[in-house]
Each structure stands twice: as structure tokens, then as C-alpha cells.
Short mmCIF file of C-alpha atoms in Angstrom, two decimals:
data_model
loop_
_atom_site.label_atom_id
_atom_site.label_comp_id
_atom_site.label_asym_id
_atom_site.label_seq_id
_atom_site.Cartn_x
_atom_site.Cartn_y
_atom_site.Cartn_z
CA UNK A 424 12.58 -2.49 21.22
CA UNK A 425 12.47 -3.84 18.04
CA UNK A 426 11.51 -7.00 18.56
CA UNK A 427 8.13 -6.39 20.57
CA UNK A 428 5.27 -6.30 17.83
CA UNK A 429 2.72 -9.25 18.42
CA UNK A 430 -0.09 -6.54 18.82
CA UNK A 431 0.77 -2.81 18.46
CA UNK A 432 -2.85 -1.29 17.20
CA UNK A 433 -4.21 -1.16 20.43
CA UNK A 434 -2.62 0.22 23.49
CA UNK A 435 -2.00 -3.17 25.37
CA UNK A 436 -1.15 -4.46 22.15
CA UNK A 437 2.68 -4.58 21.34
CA UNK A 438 4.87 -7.22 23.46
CA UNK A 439 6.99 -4.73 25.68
CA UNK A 440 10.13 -7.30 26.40
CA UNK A 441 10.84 -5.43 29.62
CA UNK A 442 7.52 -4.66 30.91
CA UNK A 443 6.00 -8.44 30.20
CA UNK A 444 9.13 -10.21 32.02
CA UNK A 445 8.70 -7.85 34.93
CA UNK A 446 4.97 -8.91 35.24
CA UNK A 447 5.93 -12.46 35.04
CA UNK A 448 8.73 -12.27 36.95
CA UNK A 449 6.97 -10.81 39.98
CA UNK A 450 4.97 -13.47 41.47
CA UNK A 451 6.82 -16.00 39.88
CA UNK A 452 8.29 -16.94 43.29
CA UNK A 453 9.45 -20.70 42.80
CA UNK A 454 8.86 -22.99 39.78
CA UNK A 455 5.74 -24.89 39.91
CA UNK A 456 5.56 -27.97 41.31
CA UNK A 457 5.54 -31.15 38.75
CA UNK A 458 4.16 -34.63 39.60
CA UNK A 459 6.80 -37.14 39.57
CA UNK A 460 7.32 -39.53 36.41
CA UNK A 461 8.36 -43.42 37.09
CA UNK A 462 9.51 -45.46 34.25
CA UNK A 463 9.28 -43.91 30.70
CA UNK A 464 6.31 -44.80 28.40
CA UNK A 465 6.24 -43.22 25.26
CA UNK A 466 2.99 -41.24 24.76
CA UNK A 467 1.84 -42.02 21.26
CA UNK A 468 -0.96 -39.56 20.64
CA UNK A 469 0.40 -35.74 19.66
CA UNK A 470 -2.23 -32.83 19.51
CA UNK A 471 -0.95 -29.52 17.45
CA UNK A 472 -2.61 -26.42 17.76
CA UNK A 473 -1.55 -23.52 15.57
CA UNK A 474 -1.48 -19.69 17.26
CA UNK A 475 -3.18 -16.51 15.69
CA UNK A 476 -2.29 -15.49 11.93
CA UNK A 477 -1.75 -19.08 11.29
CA UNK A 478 -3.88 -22.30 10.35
CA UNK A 479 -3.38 -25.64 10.93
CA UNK A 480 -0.74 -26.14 7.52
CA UNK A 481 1.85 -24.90 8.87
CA UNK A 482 2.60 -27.80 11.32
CA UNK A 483 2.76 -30.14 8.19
CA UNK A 484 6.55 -30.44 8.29
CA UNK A 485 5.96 -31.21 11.96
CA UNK A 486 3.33 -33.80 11.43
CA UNK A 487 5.27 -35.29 8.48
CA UNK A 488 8.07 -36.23 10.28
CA UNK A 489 6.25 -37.80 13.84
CA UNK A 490 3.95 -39.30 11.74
CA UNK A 491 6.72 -41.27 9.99
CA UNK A 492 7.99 -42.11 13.24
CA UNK A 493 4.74 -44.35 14.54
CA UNK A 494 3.38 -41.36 16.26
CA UNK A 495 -0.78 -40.64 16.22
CA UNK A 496 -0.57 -36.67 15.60
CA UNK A 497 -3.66 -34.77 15.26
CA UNK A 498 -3.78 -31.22 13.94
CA UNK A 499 -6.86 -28.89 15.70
CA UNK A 500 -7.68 -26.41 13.10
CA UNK A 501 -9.29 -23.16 15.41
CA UNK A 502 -11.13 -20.49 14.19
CA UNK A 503 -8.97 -17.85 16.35
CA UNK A 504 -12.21 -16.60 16.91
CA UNK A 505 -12.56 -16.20 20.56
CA UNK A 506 -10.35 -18.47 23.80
CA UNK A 507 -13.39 -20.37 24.50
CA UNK A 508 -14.37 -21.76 21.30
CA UNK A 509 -10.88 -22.35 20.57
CA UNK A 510 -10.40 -24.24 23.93
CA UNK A 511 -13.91 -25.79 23.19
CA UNK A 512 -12.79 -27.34 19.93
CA UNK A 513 -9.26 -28.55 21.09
CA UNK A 514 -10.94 -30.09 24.17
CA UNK A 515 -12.88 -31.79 21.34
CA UNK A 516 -10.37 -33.03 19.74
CA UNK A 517 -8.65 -34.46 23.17
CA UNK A 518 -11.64 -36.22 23.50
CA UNK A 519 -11.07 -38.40 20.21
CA UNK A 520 -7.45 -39.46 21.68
CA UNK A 521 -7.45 -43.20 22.72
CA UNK A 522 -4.87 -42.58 25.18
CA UNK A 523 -2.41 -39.93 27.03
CA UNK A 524 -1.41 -37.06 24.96
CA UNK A 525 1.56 -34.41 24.54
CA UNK A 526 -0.29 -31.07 23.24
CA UNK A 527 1.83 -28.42 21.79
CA UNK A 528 0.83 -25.03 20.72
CA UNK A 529 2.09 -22.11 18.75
CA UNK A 530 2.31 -18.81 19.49
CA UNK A 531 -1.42 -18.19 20.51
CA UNK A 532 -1.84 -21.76 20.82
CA UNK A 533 0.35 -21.62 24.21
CA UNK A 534 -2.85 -19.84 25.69
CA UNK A 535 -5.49 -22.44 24.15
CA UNK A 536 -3.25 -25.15 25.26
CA UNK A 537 -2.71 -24.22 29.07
CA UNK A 538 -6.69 -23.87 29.24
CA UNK A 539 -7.25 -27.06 27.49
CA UNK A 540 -4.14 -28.98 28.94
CA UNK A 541 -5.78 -29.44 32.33
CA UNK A 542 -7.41 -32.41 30.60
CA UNK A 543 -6.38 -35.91 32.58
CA UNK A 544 -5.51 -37.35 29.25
CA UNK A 545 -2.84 -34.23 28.71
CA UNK A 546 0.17 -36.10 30.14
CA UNK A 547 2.87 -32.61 28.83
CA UNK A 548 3.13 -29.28 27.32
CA UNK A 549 5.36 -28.02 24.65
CA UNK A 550 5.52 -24.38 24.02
CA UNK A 551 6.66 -23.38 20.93
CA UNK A 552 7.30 -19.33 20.33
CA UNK A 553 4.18 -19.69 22.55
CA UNK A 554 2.51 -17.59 25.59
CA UNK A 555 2.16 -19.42 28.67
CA UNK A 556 -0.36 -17.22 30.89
CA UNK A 557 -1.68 -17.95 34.60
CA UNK A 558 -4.81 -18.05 35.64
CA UNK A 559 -6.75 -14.55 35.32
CA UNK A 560 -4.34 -13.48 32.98
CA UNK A 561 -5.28 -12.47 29.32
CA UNK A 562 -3.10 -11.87 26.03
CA UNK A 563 -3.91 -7.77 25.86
CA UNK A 564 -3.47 -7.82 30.32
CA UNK A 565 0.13 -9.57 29.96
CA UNK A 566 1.07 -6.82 27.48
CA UNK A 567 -0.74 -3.60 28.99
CA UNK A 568 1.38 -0.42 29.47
CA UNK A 569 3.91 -1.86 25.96
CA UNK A 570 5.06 1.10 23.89
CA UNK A 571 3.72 1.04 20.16
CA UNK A 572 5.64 -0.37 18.15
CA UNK A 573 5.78 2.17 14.34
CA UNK A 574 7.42 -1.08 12.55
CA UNK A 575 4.47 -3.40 13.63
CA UNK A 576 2.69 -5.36 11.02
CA UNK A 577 -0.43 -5.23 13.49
CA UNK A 578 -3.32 -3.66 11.95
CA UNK A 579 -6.09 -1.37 13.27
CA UNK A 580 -8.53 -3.45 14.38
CA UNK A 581 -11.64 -4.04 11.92
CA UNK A 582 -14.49 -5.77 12.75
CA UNK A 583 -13.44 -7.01 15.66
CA UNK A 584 -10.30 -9.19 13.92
CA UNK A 585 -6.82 -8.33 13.78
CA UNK A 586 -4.70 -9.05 10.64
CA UNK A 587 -1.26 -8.30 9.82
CA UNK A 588 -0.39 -5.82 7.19
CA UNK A 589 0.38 -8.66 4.80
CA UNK A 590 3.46 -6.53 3.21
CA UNK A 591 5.50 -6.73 6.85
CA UNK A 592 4.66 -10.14 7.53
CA UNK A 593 7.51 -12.47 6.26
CA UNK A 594 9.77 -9.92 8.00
CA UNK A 595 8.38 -9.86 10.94
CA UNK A 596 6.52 -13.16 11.60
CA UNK A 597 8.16 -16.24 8.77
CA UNK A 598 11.46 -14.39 8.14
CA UNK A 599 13.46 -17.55 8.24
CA UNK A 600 11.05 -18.80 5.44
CA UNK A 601 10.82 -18.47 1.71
CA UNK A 602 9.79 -15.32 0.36
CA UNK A 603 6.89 -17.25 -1.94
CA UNK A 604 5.92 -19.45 0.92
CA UNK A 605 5.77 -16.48 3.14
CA UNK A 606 3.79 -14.40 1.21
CA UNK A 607 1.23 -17.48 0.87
CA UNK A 608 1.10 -17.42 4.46
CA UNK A 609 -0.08 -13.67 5.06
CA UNK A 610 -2.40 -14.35 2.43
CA UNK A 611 -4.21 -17.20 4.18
CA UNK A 612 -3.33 -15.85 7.30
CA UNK A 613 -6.20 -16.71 9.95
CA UNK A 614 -7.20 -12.80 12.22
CA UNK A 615 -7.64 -13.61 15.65
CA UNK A 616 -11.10 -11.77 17.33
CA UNK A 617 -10.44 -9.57 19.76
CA UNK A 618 -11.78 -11.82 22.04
CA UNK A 619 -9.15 -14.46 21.65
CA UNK A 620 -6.81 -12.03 23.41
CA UNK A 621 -9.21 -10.71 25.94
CA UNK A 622 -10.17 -13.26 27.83
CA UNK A 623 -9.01 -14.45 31.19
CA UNK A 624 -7.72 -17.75 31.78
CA UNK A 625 -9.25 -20.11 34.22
CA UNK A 626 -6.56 -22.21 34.89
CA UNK A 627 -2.92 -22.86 33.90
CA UNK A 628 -2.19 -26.83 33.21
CA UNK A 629 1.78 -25.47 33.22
CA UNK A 630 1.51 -25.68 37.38
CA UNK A 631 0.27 -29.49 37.31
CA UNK A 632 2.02 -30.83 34.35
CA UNK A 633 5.66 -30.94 32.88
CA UNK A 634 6.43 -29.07 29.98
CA UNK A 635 9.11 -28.35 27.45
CA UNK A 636 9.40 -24.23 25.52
CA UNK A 637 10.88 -23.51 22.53
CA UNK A 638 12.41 -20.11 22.58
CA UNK A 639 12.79 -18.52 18.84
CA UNK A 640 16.07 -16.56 19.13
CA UNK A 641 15.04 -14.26 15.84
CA UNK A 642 11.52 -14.15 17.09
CA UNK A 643 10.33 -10.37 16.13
CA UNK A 644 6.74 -11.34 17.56
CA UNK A 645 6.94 -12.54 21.12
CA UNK A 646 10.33 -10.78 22.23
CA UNK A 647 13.22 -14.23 23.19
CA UNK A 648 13.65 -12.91 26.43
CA UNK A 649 9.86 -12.93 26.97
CA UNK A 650 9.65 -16.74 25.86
CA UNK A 651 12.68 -17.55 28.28
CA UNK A 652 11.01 -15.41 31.33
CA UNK A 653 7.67 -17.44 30.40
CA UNK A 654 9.53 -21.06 30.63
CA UNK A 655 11.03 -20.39 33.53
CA UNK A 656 7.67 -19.04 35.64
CA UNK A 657 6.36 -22.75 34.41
CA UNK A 658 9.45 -24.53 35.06
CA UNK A 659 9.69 -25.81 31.56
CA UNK A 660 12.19 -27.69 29.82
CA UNK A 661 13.85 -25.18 27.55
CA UNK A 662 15.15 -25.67 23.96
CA UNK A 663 16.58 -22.71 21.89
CA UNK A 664 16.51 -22.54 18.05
CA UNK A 665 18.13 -19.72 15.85
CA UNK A 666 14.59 -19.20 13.99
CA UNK A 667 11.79 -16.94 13.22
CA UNK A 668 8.72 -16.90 15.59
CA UNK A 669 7.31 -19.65 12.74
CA UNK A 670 9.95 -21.94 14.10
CA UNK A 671 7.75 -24.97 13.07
CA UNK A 672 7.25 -23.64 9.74
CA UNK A 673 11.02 -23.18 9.06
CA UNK A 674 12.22 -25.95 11.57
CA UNK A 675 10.29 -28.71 11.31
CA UNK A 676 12.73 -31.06 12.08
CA UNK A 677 14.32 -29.30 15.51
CA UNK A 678 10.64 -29.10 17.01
CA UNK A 679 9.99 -32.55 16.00
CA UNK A 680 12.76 -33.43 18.12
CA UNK A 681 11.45 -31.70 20.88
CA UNK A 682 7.93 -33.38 21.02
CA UNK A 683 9.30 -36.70 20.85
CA UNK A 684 11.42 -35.36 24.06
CA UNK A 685 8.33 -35.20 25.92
CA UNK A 686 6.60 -37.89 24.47
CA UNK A 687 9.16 -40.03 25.76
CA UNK A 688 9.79 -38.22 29.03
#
């Protein structure tokens, strides 16, 4: 399948669409239930956290526009070295918020931000091209058993990082974006430690909070019928966008619109 190549080098590592829905599927029993909301006040304060591969620029198109529109948005720039330190500094950053935030993660990010999102002051999720684990789940456990993938841009692991062969990666990860800006981005790309991906979660703020999911459409990373499976096991809001899996890269506008959603909710 095509469109299953978030980690192909080792042998859990390549998004099987089938195989991952089945696992969240099973178990999935009902959608989680939310707290219930009384009258809307806007939450003001917006936390962004980018996913593996990626750094914190890429949500600038994102930031631009809520921060025009009154909103306080921070932007967490991780390491992608390891799901505790990247929990540790988001957590961090929560901690600097005056009031109730809306934290949104890419990719990776949906991982670091269902850890960290168990934070009182976390008042909604928004998933964007983003994993949503349970508790005791890891990255590599959600995919084990995927076939390889021979059009991956997953390399060998080296080091103990993982980087994308940087001649694949505007197909595969930005290819919605322009070819110069694209190639910019594999060349500043950010390798997540194996660690990142290896690591059980301890909770999953998705079963005590309300959240919204983006599902990419062209997404060649996280396979679109993965994202939807994932929404619905956390009973998310869903929004879909005809766009790469660096929908806030190449839609800045459309996720905007989504944030606000839930800041507003």
C-alpha cells in the first residue's frame, strides 16, 4: 500500500493502513467519554508542537494567521529526541500559559500531545496528520507486523536517529509544497531517536478531553484511513483537507480554522 511509509527501516516501521486500523479498531469499543461544555469561552492561549522530521517553522503560516486574530500562540520547539523529554519540554511550556489552552500537534506531535494534554490547563486536542495512541501503546508497537515499504524515504537507522532520504521527501512527506521550500525542509529536517517511537504512553488525554483531527487525504506518511480510524477511537471532531501529510505547511489557513473551532468550542 502505497501510502504506508512513516517508518519502513525497521520491521515495525512502515504504517500498514490495514494492520494499524485493525489494532485500533479492536478495543475501540465505544467513543470515549467527554466532559460536558456549558457556555462557550474562547480559549486564548494556543500551544503548537511540530512531529518528527520537522521543527517548529513550519507552523509559521499557522501562527501568522491566529496571531493576527488576538490569539496567544506559542510554538514548542522539541528535540525529537526521546517521548519524555519531548513531553518534558511541552509540559514546560504549558506551564508558562496564563490560562486554559488548545494544544495541537503534528504528526509525531499527536503522541507528545496526548502525554502532555492531561495537563488541567489543556482544555482540547487538535490532531493534525497526527497519531493519537492509548495508554501502553508506542509509535514502532502501533505499526508492528507493517510490510516494508521499497518506496519509503525512511532511512536505516544511524546512530540511533532516523532521517529521511532527503531526495524522496517532498514526494512523500511536503508534496503539496514548493519544490524549493520542500527541499529546504529535508535539509533542516529534525531525525527523531529511536526512542521517541519506542516508548509507551502513560496516559491518553484523548479519553478526558474533546478533540478535533485533521485527516490529510494525500497523506503518503500516516495512511488517511489510519488518521480517520484514529479520530474515531478518540471520538474526535473530524475535518478533512485534500493535502500532503504537511497540511500546516501547505494549508495554513484551513488548520487555522480548525484551532479556532476548538478554541471557541
Amino acid at each position: 500500500m502505497k501510502n504506508s511509509i512513516f517508518l519502513n527501516s525497521i520491521k515495525a516501521i512502515s504504517v500498514a493502513g490495514s494492520l494499524l486500523m485493525g489494532a485500533i479498531v479492536t478495543g475501540a469499543g465505544t467513543s470515549p467519554v467527554k466532559p460536558h461544555s456549558h457556555a462557550a469561552t474562547r480559549v486564548n492561549n494556543i500551544v503548537l508542537v511540530h512531529g518528527a522530521w520537522a521543527d517548529g517553522s513550519g507552523w509559521e503560516g499557522v501562527y501568522k494567521i491566529l496571531k493576527g486574530k488576538g490569539y496567544n500562540v506559542t510554538v514548542v520547539s522539541n528535540p525529537n529526541t526521546s517521548l519524555a523529554e519531548d513531553v518534558r519540554i511541552t509540559k514546560a511550556v504549558l506551564a508558562q500559559q496564563d490560562g486554559p489552552v488548545i494544544l495541537v500537534g503534528h504528526s509525531y506531535g499527536g503522541a507528545i500531545i496526548t502525554e502532555a494534554g492531561d495537563e488541567s490547563i489543556v482544555k482540547g486536542l487538535v490532531y493534525v496528520a497526527a497519531f493519537a495512541p492509548d495508554a501502553g501503546e508506542s509509535l514502532f508497537k502501533m505499526q508492528q507486523g507493517a510490510p516494508a515499504d521499497p518506496n519509503s524515504p525512511v532511512l536505516p537507522p544511524k546512530d540511533g536517529f532516523i532521517w529521511l532520504d532527503r531526495a524522496k521527501f517532498h514526494a512523500a512527506f511536503c508534496a503539496d509544497v514548493p519544490a524549493a521550500q520542500a527541499d529546504f525542509m529535508a535539509a533542516s529536517q529534525v531525525p527523531p531517536g529511536l526512542a521517541a517511537f519506542s516508548t509507551d504512553l502513560t496516559t491518553a488525554a484523548w479519553k478526558n478531553k474533546k478533540s478535533w483531527y485533521i485527516v490529510s487525504k494525500q497523506d503518503h506518511m500516516i495512511p488517511p484511513d489510519v488518521e480517520r480510524s484514529m479520530a474515531k477511537r478518540a471520538g474526535s471532531v473530524v475535518t478533512e483537507i485534500d493535502a500532503s501529510h504537511a497540511v500546516y505547511v501547505s494549508h495554513p489557513a484551513e488548520v487555522a480554522a480548525v484551532i479556532e473551532k476548538a478554541a471557541n468550542n
